[in-house]
mmCIF file with all atom_site columns, N, CA and C in Angstrom:
data_model
loop_
_atom_site.group_PDB
_atom_site.id
_atom_site.type_symbol
_atom_site.label_atom_id
_atom_site.label_alt_id
_atom_site.label_comp_id
_atom_site.label_asym_id
_atom_site.label_entity_id
_atom_site.label_seq_id
_atom_site.pdbx_PDB_ins_code
_atom_site.Cartn_x
_atom_site.Cartn_y
_atom_site.Cartn_z
_atom_site.occupancy
_atom_site.B_iso_or_equiv
_atom_site.pdbx_formal_charge
_atom_site.auth_seq_id
_atom_site.auth_comp_id
_atom_site.auth_asym_id
_atom_site.auth_atom_id
_atom_site.pdbx_PDB_model_num
ATOM 1   N N  . UNK A 1 1  ? -35.546 20.233 -1.676 1.00 0.00 ? 1  UNK A N  1
ATOM 2   C CA . UNK A 1 1  ? -35.240 20.142 -0.137 1.00 0.00 ? 1  UNK A CA 1
ATOM 3   C C  . UNK A 1 1  ? -36.425 19.817 0.751  1.00 0.00 ? 1  UNK A C  1
ATOM 4   N N  . UNK A 1 2  ? -36.078 19.127 1.643  1.00 0.00 ? 2  UNK A N  1
ATOM 5   C CA . UNK A 1 2  ? -37.225 18.703 2.608  1.00 0.00 ? 2  UNK A CA 1
ATOM 6   C C  . UNK A 1 2  ? -37.531 19.716 3.712  1.00 0.00 ? 2  UNK A C  1
ATOM 7   N N  . UNK A 1 3  ? -38.810 20.025 4.192  1.00 0.00 ? 3  UNK A N  1
ATOM 8   C CA . UNK A 1 3  ? -39.135 20.820 5.110  1.00 0.00 ? 3  UNK A CA 1
ATOM 9   C C  . UNK A 1 3  ? -39.336 19.990 6.361  1.00 0.00 ? 3  UNK A C  1
ATOM 10  N N  . UNK A 1 4  ? -38.682 20.291 7.534  1.00 0.00 ? 4  UNK A N  1
ATOM 11  C CA . UNK A 1 4  ? -38.861 19.423 8.696  1.00 0.00 ? 4  UNK A CA 1
ATOM 12  C C  . UNK A 1 4  ? -39.860 20.375 9.713  1.00 0.00 ? 4  UNK A C  1
ATOM 13  N N  . UNK A 1 5  ? -41.080 19.949 9.944  1.00 0.00 ? 5  UNK A N  1
ATOM 14  C CA . UNK A 1 5  ? -41.839 20.761 10.859 1.00 0.00 ? 5  UNK A CA 1
ATOM 15  C C  . UNK A 1 5  ? -41.360 20.993 12.282 1.00 0.00 ? 5  UNK A C  1
ATOM 16  N N  . UNK A 1 6  ? -41.494 22.214 12.734 1.00 0.00 ? 6  UNK A N  1
ATOM 17  C CA . UNK A 1 6  ? -40.843 22.637 13.974 1.00 0.00 ? 6  UNK A CA 1
ATOM 18  C C  . UNK A 1 6  ? -39.372 22.067 14.255 1.00 0.00 ? 6  UNK A C  1
ATOM 19  N N  . UNK A 1 7  ? -38.633 22.402 13.141 1.00 0.00 ? 7  UNK A N  1
ATOM 20  C CA . UNK A 1 7  ? -37.207 22.130 13.433 1.00 0.00 ? 7  UNK A CA 1
ATOM 21  C C  . UNK A 1 7  ? -36.608 22.851 14.495 1.00 0.00 ? 7  UNK A C  1
ATOM 22  N N  . UNK A 1 8  ? -36.963 24.105 14.640 1.00 0.00 ? 8  UNK A N  1
ATOM 23  C CA . UNK A 1 8  ? -36.184 24.992 15.801 1.00 0.00 ? 8  UNK A CA 1
ATOM 24  C C  . UNK A 1 8  ? -36.547 24.388 17.120 1.00 0.00 ? 8  UNK A C  1
ATOM 25  N N  . UNK A 1 9  ? -37.912 24.038 17.348 1.00 0.00 ? 9  UNK A N  1
ATOM 26  C CA . UNK A 1 9  ? -38.399 23.576 18.545 1.00 0.00 ? 9  UNK A CA 1
ATOM 27  C C  . UNK A 1 9  ? -37.852 22.191 18.972 1.00 0.00 ? 9  UNK A C  1
ATOM 28  N N  . UNK A 1 10 ? -37.616 21.454 17.849 1.00 0.00 ? 10 UNK A N  1
ATOM 29  C CA . UNK A 1 10 ? -36.991 20.066 18.088 1.00 0.00 ? 10 UNK A CA 1
ATOM 30  C C  . UNK A 1 10 ? -35.448 20.137 18.482 1.00 0.00 ? 10 UNK A C  1
ATOM 31  N N  . UNK A 1 11 ? -34.852 21.005 17.830 1.00 0.00 ? 11 UNK A N  1
ATOM 32  C CA . UNK A 1 11 ? -33.400 21.304 18.114 1.00 0.00 ? 11 UNK A CA 1
ATOM 33  C C  . UNK A 1 11 ? -33.159 21.732 19.518 1.00 0.00 ? 11 UNK A C  1
ATOM 34  N N  . UNK A 1 12 ? -34.072 22.771 19.919 1.00 0.00 ? 12 UNK A N  1
ATOM 35  C CA . UNK A 1 12 ? -33.948 23.260 21.207 1.00 0.00 ? 12 UNK A CA 1
ATOM 36  C C  . UNK A 1 12 ? -34.186 22.208 22.198 1.00 0.00 ? 12 UNK A C  1
ATOM 37  N N  . UNK A 1 13 ? -35.260 21.303 22.023 1.00 0.00 ? 13 UNK A N  1
ATOM 38  C CA . UNK A 1 13 ? -35.651 20.233 22.918 1.00 0.00 ? 13 UNK A CA 1
ATOM 39  C C  . UNK A 1 13 ? -34.285 19.247 23.068 1.00 0.00 ? 13 UNK A C  1
ATOM 40  N N  . UNK A 1 14 ? -33.602 19.016 21.974 1.00 0.00 ? 14 UNK A N  1
ATOM 41  C CA . UNK A 1 14 ? -32.638 17.997 22.000 1.00 0.00 ? 14 UNK A CA 1
ATOM 42  C C  . UNK A 1 14 ? -31.431 18.695 22.676 1.00 0.00 ? 14 UNK A C  1
ATOM 43  N N  . UNK A 1 15 ? -31.139 19.874 22.599 1.00 0.00 ? 15 UNK A N  1
ATOM 44  C CA . UNK A 1 15 ? -30.099 20.477 23.254 1.00 0.00 ? 15 UNK A CA 1
ATOM 45  C C  . UNK A 1 15 ? -30.343 20.567 24.786 1.00 0.00 ? 15 UNK A C  1
ATOM 46  N N  . UNK A 1 16 ? -31.721 20.823 25.062 1.00 0.00 ? 16 UNK A N  1
ATOM 47  C CA . UNK A 1 16 ? -31.975 20.842 26.554 1.00 0.00 ? 16 UNK A CA 1
ATOM 48  C C  . UNK A 1 16 ? -31.832 19.480 27.133 1.00 0.00 ? 16 UNK A C  1
ATOM 49  N N  . UNK A 1 17 ? -32.161 18.452 26.576 1.00 0.00 ? 17 UNK A N  1
ATOM 50  C CA . UNK A 1 17 ? -32.006 17.257 27.073 1.00 0.00 ? 17 UNK A CA 1
ATOM 51  C C  . UNK A 1 17 ? -30.491 16.761 27.229 1.00 0.00 ? 17 UNK A C  1
ATOM 52  N N  . UNK A 1 18 ? -29.773 17.204 26.094 1.00 0.00 ? 18 UNK A N  1
ATOM 53  C CA . UNK A 1 18 ? -28.362 16.857 26.339 1.00 0.00 ? 18 UNK A CA 1
ATOM 54  C C  . UNK A 1 18 ? -27.706 17.529 27.417 1.00 0.00 ? 18 UNK A C  1
ATOM 55  N N  . UNK A 1 19 ? -28.049 18.900 27.573 1.00 0.00 ? 19 UNK A N  1
ATOM 56  C CA . UNK A 1 19 ? -27.507 19.695 28.768 1.00 0.00 ? 19 UNK A CA 1
ATOM 57  C C  . UNK A 1 19 ? -27.943 19.197 29.972 1.00 0.00 ? 19 UNK A C  1
ATOM 58  N N  . UNK A 1 20 ? -29.178 18.857 30.069 1.00 0.00 ? 20 UNK A N  1
ATOM 59  C CA . UNK A 1 20 ? -29.683 18.192 31.444 1.00 0.00 ? 20 UNK A CA 1
ATOM 60  C C  . UNK A 1 20 ? -28.854 16.797 31.871 1.00 0.00 ? 20 UNK A C  1
ATOM 61  N N  . UNK A 1 21 ? -28.781 16.094 30.849 1.00 0.00 ? 21 UNK A N  1
ATOM 62  C CA . UNK A 1 21 ? -27.921 14.751 31.007 1.00 0.00 ? 21 UNK A CA 1
ATOM 63  C C  . UNK A 1 21 ? -26.474 14.975 31.487 1.00 0.00 ? 21 UNK A C  1
ATOM 64  N N  . UNK A 1 22 ? -25.907 16.139 30.901 1.00 0.00 ? 22 UNK A N  1
ATOM 65  C CA . UNK A 1 22 ? -24.591 16.421 31.367 1.00 0.00 ? 22 UNK A CA 1
ATOM 66  C C  . UNK A 1 22 ? -24.433 16.926 32.664 1.00 0.00 ? 22 UNK A C  1
ATOM 67  N N  . UNK A 1 23 ? -25.475 17.838 33.056 1.00 0.00 ? 23 UNK A N  1
ATOM 68  C CA . UNK A 1 23 ? -25.517 18.403 34.295 1.00 0.00 ? 23 UNK A CA 1
ATOM 69  C C  . UNK A 1 23 ? -25.788 17.388 35.442 1.00 0.00 ? 23 UNK A C  1
ATOM 70  N N  . UNK A 1 24 ? -26.669 16.398 35.072 1.00 0.00 ? 24 UNK A N  1
ATOM 71  C CA . UNK A 1 24 ? -26.961 15.235 35.974 1.00 0.00 ? 24 UNK A CA 1
ATOM 72  C C  . UNK A 1 24 ? -25.666 14.401 36.311 1.00 0.00 ? 24 UNK A C  1
ATOM 73  N N  . UNK A 1 25 ? -24.940 14.205 35.326 1.00 0.00 ? 25 UNK A N  1
ATOM 74  C CA . UNK A 1 25 ? -23.622 13.472 35.326 1.00 0.00 ? 25 UNK A CA 1
ATOM 75  C C  . UNK A 1 25 ? -22.655 14.169 36.333 1.00 0.00 ? 25 UNK A C  1
ATOM 76  N N  . UNK A 1 26 ? -22.529 15.617 36.043 1.00 0.00 ? 26 UNK A N  1
ATOM 77  C CA . UNK A 1 26 ? -21.641 16.407 36.965 1.00 0.00 ? 26 UNK A CA 1
ATOM 78  C C  . UNK A 1 26 ? -22.099 16.473 38.372 1.00 0.00 ? 26 UNK A C  1
ATOM 79  N N  . UNK A 1 27 ? -23.505 16.217 38.678 1.00 0.00 ? 27 UNK A N  1
ATOM 80  C CA . UNK A 1 27 ? -23.855 16.549 39.875 1.00 0.00 ? 27 UNK A CA 1
ATOM 81  C C  . UNK A 1 27 ? -23.928 15.113 40.789 1.00 0.00 ? 27 UNK A C  1
ATOM 82  N N  . UNK A 1 28 ? -23.948 14.036 40.056 1.00 0.00 ? 28 UNK A N  1
ATOM 83  C CA . UNK A 1 28 ? -23.932 12.639 40.724 1.00 0.00 ? 28 UNK A CA 1
ATOM 84  C C  . UNK A 1 28 ? -23.003 12.472 41.871 1.00 0.00 ? 28 UNK A C  1
ATOM 85  N N  . UNK A 1 29 ? -21.699 12.648 41.599 1.00 0.00 ? 29 UNK A N  1
ATOM 86  C CA . UNK A 1 29 ? -20.699 12.604 42.693 1.00 0.00 ? 29 UNK A CA 1
ATOM 87  C C  . UNK A 1 29 ? -21.142 13.335 43.911 1.00 0.00 ? 29 UNK A C  1
ATOM 88  N N  . UNK A 1 30 ? -21.548 14.592 43.782 1.00 0.00 ? 30 UNK A N  1
ATOM 89  C CA . UNK A 1 30 ? -21.942 15.485 45.067 1.00 0.00 ? 30 UNK A CA 1
ATOM 90  C C  . UNK A 1 30 ? -23.197 14.891 45.450 1.00 0.00 ? 30 UNK A C  1
ATOM 91  N N  . UNK A 1 31 ? -24.096 14.384 44.752 1.00 0.00 ? 31 UNK A N  1
ATOM 92  C CA . UNK A 1 31 ? -25.236 13.948 45.541 1.00 0.00 ? 31 UNK A CA 1
ATOM 93  C C  . UNK A 1 31 ? -24.852 12.754 46.136 1.00 0.00 ? 31 UNK A C  1
ATOM 94  N N  . UNK A 1 32 ? -24.193 11.938 45.661 1.00 0.00 ? 32 UNK A N  1
ATOM 95  C CA . UNK A 1 32 ? -23.839 10.548 46.392 1.00 0.00 ? 32 UNK A CA 1
ATOM 96  C C  . UNK A 1 32 ? -22.952 11.042 47.654 1.00 0.00 ? 32 UNK A C  1
ATOM 97  N N  . UNK A 1 33 ? -22.286 12.145 47.733 1.00 0.00 ? 33 UNK A N  1
ATOM 98  C CA . UNK A 1 33 ? -21.679 12.433 48.964 1.00 0.00 ? 33 UNK A CA 1
ATOM 99  C C  . UNK A 1 33 ? -22.830 13.122 49.956 1.00 0.00 ? 33 UNK A C  1
ATOM 100 N N  . UNK A 1 34 ? -23.722 13.645 49.625 1.00 0.00 ? 34 UNK A N  1
ATOM 101 C CA . UNK A 1 34 ? -24.875 14.286 50.425 1.00 0.00 ? 34 UNK A CA 1
ATOM 102 C C  . UNK A 1 34 ? -25.645 13.115 50.905 1.00 0.00 ? 34 UNK A C  1
ATOM 103 N N  . UNK A 1 35 ? -25.968 12.228 50.124 1.00 0.00 ? 35 UNK A N  1
ATOM 104 C CA . UNK A 1 35 ? -26.670 10.886 50.577 1.00 0.00 ? 35 UNK A CA 1
ATOM 105 C C  . UNK A 1 35 ? -25.922 10.150 51.520 1.00 0.00 ? 35 UNK A C  1
ATOM 106 N N  . UNK A 1 36 ? -24.565 10.053 51.344 1.00 0.00 ? 36 UNK A N  1
ATOM 107 C CA . UNK A 1 36 ? -23.771 9.371  52.297 1.00 0.00 ? 36 UNK A CA 1
ATOM 108 C C  . UNK A 1 36 ? -23.832 10.097 53.612 1.00 0.00 ? 36 UNK A C  1
ATOM 109 N N  . UNK A 1 37 ? -23.658 11.395 53.581 1.00 0.00 ? 37 UNK A N  1
ATOM 110 C CA . UNK A 1 37 ? -23.570 12.159 54.745 1.00 0.00 ? 37 UNK A CA 1
ATOM 111 C C  . UNK A 1 37 ? -24.880 12.078 55.496 1.00 0.00 ? 37 UNK A C  1
ATOM 112 N N  . UNK A 1 38 ? -26.109 11.981 54.802 1.00 0.00 ? 38 UNK A N  1
ATOM 113 C CA . UNK A 1 38 ? -27.412 11.987 55.441 1.00 0.00 ? 38 UNK A CA 1
ATOM 114 C C  . UNK A 1 38 ? -27.592 10.576 56.330 1.00 0.00 ? 38 UNK A C  1
ATOM 115 N N  . UNK A 1 39 ? -27.173 9.540  55.422 1.00 0.00 ? 39 UNK A N  1
ATOM 116 C CA . UNK A 1 39 ? -27.259 8.113  56.006 1.00 0.00 ? 39 UNK A CA 1
ATOM 117 C C  . UNK A 1 39 ? -26.276 8.136  57.261 1.00 0.00 ? 39 UNK A C  1
ATOM 118 N N  . UNK A 1 40 ? -25.152 8.672  57.298 1.00 0.00 ? 40 UNK A N  1
ATOM 119 C CA . UNK A 1 40 ? -24.305 8.734  58.488 1.00 0.00 ? 40 UNK A CA 1
ATOM 120 C C  . UNK A 1 40 ? -25.070 9.520  59.498 1.00 0.00 ? 40 UNK A C  1
ATOM 121 N N  . UNK A 1 41 ? -25.613 10.553 59.529 1.00 0.00 ? 41 UNK A N  1
ATOM 122 C CA . UNK A 1 41 ? -26.314 11.220 60.485 1.00 0.00 ? 41 UNK A CA 1
ATOM 123 C C  . UNK A 1 41 ? -27.613 10.438 60.926 1.00 0.00 ? 41 UNK A C  1
ATOM 124 N N  . UNK A 1 42 ? -28.217 9.769  60.015 1.00 0.00 ? 42 UNK A N  1
ATOM 125 C CA . UNK A 1 42 ? -29.428 9.041  60.405 1.00 0.00 ? 42 UNK A CA 1
ATOM 126 C C  . UNK A 1 42 ? -29.118 7.895  61.276 1.00 0.00 ? 42 UNK A C  1
ATOM 127 N N  . UNK A 1 43 ? -27.968 7.413  60.897 1.00 0.00 ? 43 UNK A N  1
ATOM 128 C CA . UNK A 1 43 ? -27.532 6.195  61.677 1.00 0.00 ? 43 UNK A CA 1
ATOM 129 C C  . UNK A 1 43 ? -26.666 6.491  63.103 1.00 0.00 ? 43 UNK A C  1
ATOM 130 N N  . UNK A 1 44 ? -26.410 7.763  63.251 1.00 0.00 ? 44 UNK A N  1
ATOM 131 C CA . UNK A 1 44 ? -25.422 8.036  64.328 1.00 0.00 ? 44 UNK A CA 1
ATOM 132 C C  . UNK A 1 44 ? -26.121 8.137  65.566 1.00 0.00 ? 44 UNK A C  1
ATOM 133 N N  . UNK A 1 45 ? -25.668 7.404  66.525 1.00 0.00 ? 45 UNK A N  1
ATOM 134 C CA . UNK A 1 45 ? -26.212 7.309  67.956 1.00 0.00 ? 45 UNK A CA 1
ATOM 135 C C  . UNK A 1 45 ? -25.821 8.738  68.592 1.00 0.00 ? 45 UNK A C  1
ATOM 136 N N  . UNK A 1 46 ? -24.598 9.292  68.475 1.00 0.00 ? 46 UNK A N  1
ATOM 137 C CA . UNK A 1 46 ? -24.312 10.461 68.920 1.00 0.00 ? 46 UNK A CA 1
ATOM 138 C C  . UNK A 1 46 ? -25.164 11.777 68.410 1.00 0.00 ? 46 UNK A C  1
ATOM 139 N N  . UNK A 1 47 ? -25.500 11.804 67.133 1.00 0.00 ? 47 UNK A N  1
ATOM 140 C CA . UNK A 1 47 ? -26.275 12.771 66.684 1.00 0.00 ? 47 UNK A CA 1
ATOM 141 C C  . UNK A 1 47 ? -27.674 12.614 67.268 1.00 0.00 ? 47 UNK A C  1
ATOM 142 N N  . UNK A 1 48 ? -28.258 11.368 67.385 1.00 0.00 ? 48 UNK A N  1
ATOM 143 C CA . UNK A 1 48 ? -29.574 11.269 67.992 1.00 0.00 ? 48 UNK A CA 1
ATOM 144 C C  . UNK A 1 48 ? -29.699 11.555 69.402 1.00 0.00 ? 48 UNK A C  1
ATOM 145 N N  . UNK A 1 49 ? -28.624 11.414 70.129 1.00 0.00 ? 49 UNK A N  1
ATOM 146 C CA . UNK A 1 49 ? -28.387 11.889 71.512 1.00 0.00 ? 49 UNK A CA 1
ATOM 147 C C  . UNK A 1 49 ? -28.469 13.516 71.471 1.00 0.00 ? 49 UNK A C  1
ATOM 148 N N  . UNK A 1 50 ? -27.809 14.049 70.587 1.00 0.00 ? 50 UNK A N  1
ATOM 149 C CA . UNK A 1 50 ? -27.656 15.635 70.634 1.00 0.00 ? 50 UNK A CA 1
ATOM 150 C C  . UNK A 1 50 ? -28.961 16.064 70.179 1.00 0.00 ? 50 UNK A C  1
ATOM 151 N N  . UNK A 1 51 ? -29.652 15.397 69.363 1.00 0.00 ? 51 UNK A N  1
ATOM 152 C CA . UNK A 1 51 ? -30.984 15.974 68.938 1.00 0.00 ? 51 UNK A CA 1
ATOM 153 C C  . UNK A 1 51 ? -31.900 15.859 70.294 1.00 0.00 ? 51 UNK A C  1
ATOM 154 N N  . UNK A 1 52 ? -31.877 14.723 71.010 1.00 0.00 ? 52 UNK A N  1
ATOM 155 C CA . UNK A 1 52 ? -32.673 14.438 72.078 1.00 0.00 ? 52 UNK A CA 1
ATOM 156 C C  . UNK A 1 52 ? -32.293 15.601 73.187 1.00 0.00 ? 52 UNK A C  1
ATOM 157 N N  . UNK A 1 53 ? -31.054 15.876 73.580 1.00 0.00 ? 53 UNK A N  1
ATOM 158 C CA . UNK A 1 53 ? -30.600 16.858 74.356 1.00 0.00 ? 53 UNK A CA 1
ATOM 159 C C  . UNK A 1 53 ? -31.399 18.328 73.836 1.00 0.00 ? 53 UNK A C  1
ATOM 160 N N  . UNK A 1 54 ? -31.193 18.722 72.640 1.00 0.00 ? 54 UNK A N  1
ATOM 161 C CA . UNK A 1 54 ? -31.738 19.893 72.083 1.00 0.00 ? 54 UNK A CA 1
ATOM 162 C C  . UNK A 1 54 ? -33.148 19.952 72.369 1.00 0.00 ? 54 UNK A C  1
ATOM 163 N N  . UNK A 1 55 ? -33.921 18.823 72.051 1.00 0.00 ? 55 UNK A N  1
ATOM 164 C CA . UNK A 1 55 ? -35.295 18.824 72.193 1.00 0.00 ? 55 UNK A CA 1
ATOM 165 C C  . UNK A 1 55 ? -35.692 19.116 73.738 1.00 0.00 ? 55 UNK A C  1
ATOM 166 N N  . UNK A 1 56 ? -34.890 18.317 74.644 1.00 0.00 ? 56 UNK A N  1
ATOM 167 C CA . UNK A 1 56 ? -35.244 18.585 75.958 1.00 0.00 ? 56 UNK A CA 1
ATOM 168 C C  . UNK A 1 56 ? -34.944 20.006 76.421 1.00 0.00 ? 56 UNK A C  1
ATOM 169 N N  . UNK A 1 57 ? -33.985 20.801 75.880 1.00 0.00 ? 57 UNK A N  1
ATOM 170 C CA . UNK A 1 57 ? -33.718 22.219 76.068 1.00 0.00 ? 57 UNK A CA 1
ATOM 171 C C  . UNK A 1 57 ? -34.705 22.988 75.643 1.00 0.00 ? 57 UNK A C  1
ATOM 172 N N  . UNK A 1 58 ? -35.325 22.698 74.404 1.00 0.00 ? 58 UNK A N  1
ATOM 173 C CA . UNK A 1 58 ? -36.390 23.534 73.843 1.00 0.00 ? 58 UNK A CA 1
ATOM 174 C C  . UNK A 1 58 ? -37.502 23.330 74.718 1.00 0.00 ? 58 UNK A C  1
ATOM 175 N N  . UNK A 1 59 ? -37.858 22.154 75.034 1.00 0.00 ? 59 UNK A N  1
ATOM 176 C CA . UNK A 1 59 ? -39.138 21.898 75.867 1.00 0.00 ? 59 UNK A CA 1
ATOM 177 C C  . UNK A 1 59 ? -38.950 22.559 77.395 1.00 0.00 ? 59 UNK A C  1
ATOM 178 N N  . UNK A 1 60 ? -37.714 22.663 77.896 1.00 0.00 ? 60 UNK A N  1
ATOM 179 C CA . UNK A 1 60 ? -37.484 23.308 79.060 1.00 0.00 ? 60 UNK A CA 1
ATOM 180 C C  . UNK A 1 60 ? -37.648 25.013 78.873 1.00 0.00 ? 60 UNK A C  1
ATOM 181 N N  . UNK A 1 61 ? -37.139 25.332 77.837 1.00 0.00 ? 61 UNK A N  1
ATOM 182 C CA . UNK A 1 61 ? -37.438 26.767 77.508 1.00 0.00 ? 61 UNK A CA 1
ATOM 183 C C  . UNK A 1 61 ? -38.872 27.215 77.419 1.00 0.00 ? 61 UNK A C  1
ATOM 184 N N  . UNK A 1 62 ? -39.677 26.300 76.852 1.00 0.00 ? 62 UNK A N  1
ATOM 185 C CA . UNK A 1 62 ? -41.032 26.579 76.705 1.00 0.00 ? 62 UNK A CA 1
ATOM 186 C C  . UNK A 1 62 ? -41.832 26.501 77.923 1.00 0.00 ? 62 UNK A C  1
ATOM 187 N N  . UNK A 1 63 ? -41.298 25.648 78.853 1.00 0.00 ? 63 UNK A N  1
ATOM 188 C CA . UNK A 1 63 ? -41.911 25.630 80.142 1.00 0.00 ? 63 UNK A CA 1
ATOM 189 C C  . UNK A 1 63 ? -41.749 26.883 81.145 1.00 0.00 ? 63 UNK A C  1
ATOM 190 N N  . UNK A 1 64 ? -40.772 27.574 80.873 1.00 0.00 ? 64 UNK A N  1
ATOM 191 C CA . UNK A 1 64 ? -40.460 28.776 81.613 1.00 0.00 ? 64 UNK A CA 1
ATOM 192 C C  . UNK A 1 64 ? -41.353 29.736 81.377 1.00 0.00 ? 64 UNK A C  1
#
């Protein structure tokens, strides 16, 4: 019978890689939704206006 050096460590590493790949595949749709929402906010004129108003209100509050 042949002895494989560090067999336990190798199997643990292989299982970890497989689980990581599976978790990444499960998360991909959710990450795509999050990326899409971030892009929409980044390109939204209304959101930019809202941030500008908020910024002005904060500046006004600090001026008092």
